[in-house]
């Protein structure tokens, strides 16, 4: 047997809970855009070329300093990945 549906008071309490508010904040497009930009910068700084490329392909805008940081952090063996990143950035520059 299923429990009774929560009443309006219970739902109001849940909607006021910090966990609920944190999830709603994460779903806010303005916050999400900021988080994605931070993910782009972080990926660039640690040389996560695949991460940067995935974010670019997903449409996350990158600044030239993000792309520069990613290129600088690439190890010599990762020049092919750097070229992919450069090409992806160039493609996006033409789209925007």
CSV table of C-alpha atoms in Angstrom, one decimal:
chain,number,residue,atom,x,y,z
A,1,UNK,CA,0.0,0.0,0.0
A,2,UNK,CA,1.3,3.4,-1.0
A,3,UNK,CA,1.7,6.1,1.6
A,4,UNK,CA,-0.6,9.1,1.5
A,5,UNK,CA,0.4,12.0,-0.7
A,6,UNK,CA,2.2,14.8,1.2
A,7,UNK,CA,0.0,17.7,2.1
A,8,UNK,CA,0.7,21.3,1.0
A,9,UNK,CA,2.5,22.1,4.3
A,10,UNK,CA,4.9,19.2,3.8
A,11,UNK,CA,5.6,20.2,0.2
A,12,UNK,CA,6.2,23.8,1.3
A,13,UNK,CA,8.7,22.6,3.9
A,14,UNK,CA,10.5,20.5,1.4
A,15,UNK,CA,10.7,23.4,-1.1
A,16,UNK,CA,12.2,25.6,1.7
A,17,UNK,CA,14.9,23.0,2.5
A,18,UNK,CA,18.5,23.9,1.7
A,19,UNK,CA,19.0,20.8,-0.4
A,20,UNK,CA,16.0,21.7,-2.6
A,21,UNK,CA,17.2,25.2,-3.0
A,22,UNK,CA,20.7,24.0,-3.9
A,23,UNK,CA,19.4,21.8,-6.7
A,24,UNK,CA,17.2,24.6,-8.0
A,25,UNK,CA,20.1,27.0,-7.9
A,26,UNK,CA,22.2,24.5,-9.9
A,27,UNK,CA,19.4,24.3,-12.5
A,28,UNK,CA,19.3,28.1,-12.9
A,29,UNK,CA,20.7,28.9,-16.4
A,30,UNK,CA,22.7,31.9,-15.2
A,31,UNK,CA,24.5,29.7,-12.5
A,32,UNK,CA,24.9,26.8,-14.9
A,33,UNK,CA,26.6,29.1,-17.5
A,34,UNK,CA,29.0,30.4,-14.8
A,35,UNK,CA,29.7,26.8,-13.7
A,36,UNK,CA,30.4,25.7,-17.2
A,37,UNK,CA,32.7,28.6,-17.8
A,38,UNK,CA,34.6,27.7,-14.6
A,39,UNK,CA,34.8,24.1,-15.8
A,40,UNK,CA,36.2,25.3,-19.1
A,41,UNK,CA,38.9,27.4,-17.3
A,42,UNK,CA,39.7,24.6,-14.9
A,43,UNK,CA,40.0,22.0,-17.7
A,44,UNK,CA,42.2,24.4,-19.7
A,45,UNK,CA,44.5,25.1,-16.8
A,46,UNK,CA,45.2,21.4,-16.0
A,47,UNK,CA,45.6,20.5,-19.6
A,48,UNK,CA,42.5,18.4,-19.9
A,49,UNK,CA,42.2,18.8,-23.7
A,50,UNK,CA,39.5,16.2,-24.0
A,51,UNK,CA,37.4,18.1,-21.4
A,52,UNK,CA,38.0,21.5,-23.1
A,53,UNK,CA,37.0,19.9,-26.5
A,54,UNK,CA,33.9,18.4,-25.0
A,55,UNK,CA,32.8,21.7,-23.5
A,56,UNK,CA,33.5,23.5,-26.8
A,57,UNK,CA,31.5,20.9,-28.7
A,58,UNK,CA,28.7,21.3,-26.2
A,59,UNK,CA,28.6,25.0,-27.0
A,60,UNK,CA,30.3,26.4,-23.9
A,61,UNK,CA,32.0,29.6,-25.0
A,62,UNK,CA,35.7,29.8,-24.4
A,63,UNK,CA,37.8,32.9,-24.0
A,64,UNK,CA,41.0,33.2,-25.9
A,65,UNK,CA,42.8,33.0,-22.5
A,66,UNK,CA,41.1,29.6,-21.9
A,67,UNK,CA,42.3,28.3,-25.2
A,68,UNK,CA,45.8,29.7,-24.7
A,69,UNK,CA,46.0,28.1,-21.2
A,70,UNK,CA,45.0,24.8,-22.6
A,71,UNK,CA,47.5,25.0,-25.4
A,72,UNK,CA,50.3,26.0,-23.1
A,73,UNK,CA,49.6,23.1,-20.7
A,74,UNK,CA,49.7,20.5,-23.5
A,75,UNK,CA,52.7,18.2,-23.2
A,76,UNK,CA,54.8,17.8,-26.4
A,77,UNK,CA,53.1,14.4,-27.1
A,78,UNK,CA,49.8,16.1,-27.1
A,79,UNK,CA,50.3,18.4,-30.1
A,80,UNK,CA,47.7,16.5,-32.1
A,81,UNK,CA,45.2,17.2,-29.3
A,82,UNK,CA,46.3,20.8,-29.3
A,83,UNK,CA,45.6,21.1,-33.0
A,84,UNK,CA,42.1,19.6,-32.5
A,85,UNK,CA,41.5,22.2,-29.8
A,86,UNK,CA,42.7,25.0,-32.0
A,87,UNK,CA,40.5,23.9,-34.9
A,88,UNK,CA,37.5,23.7,-32.6
A,89,UNK,CA,38.1,27.2,-31.3
A,90,UNK,CA,38.5,28.5,-34.8
A,91,UNK,CA,35.3,26.8,-35.9
A,92,UNK,CA,33.4,28.4,-33.0
A,93,UNK,CA,34.9,31.8,-33.8
A,94,UNK,CA,33.3,31.7,-37.2
A,95,UNK,CA,30.0,30.5,-35.9
A,96,UNK,CA,29.7,33.3,-33.3
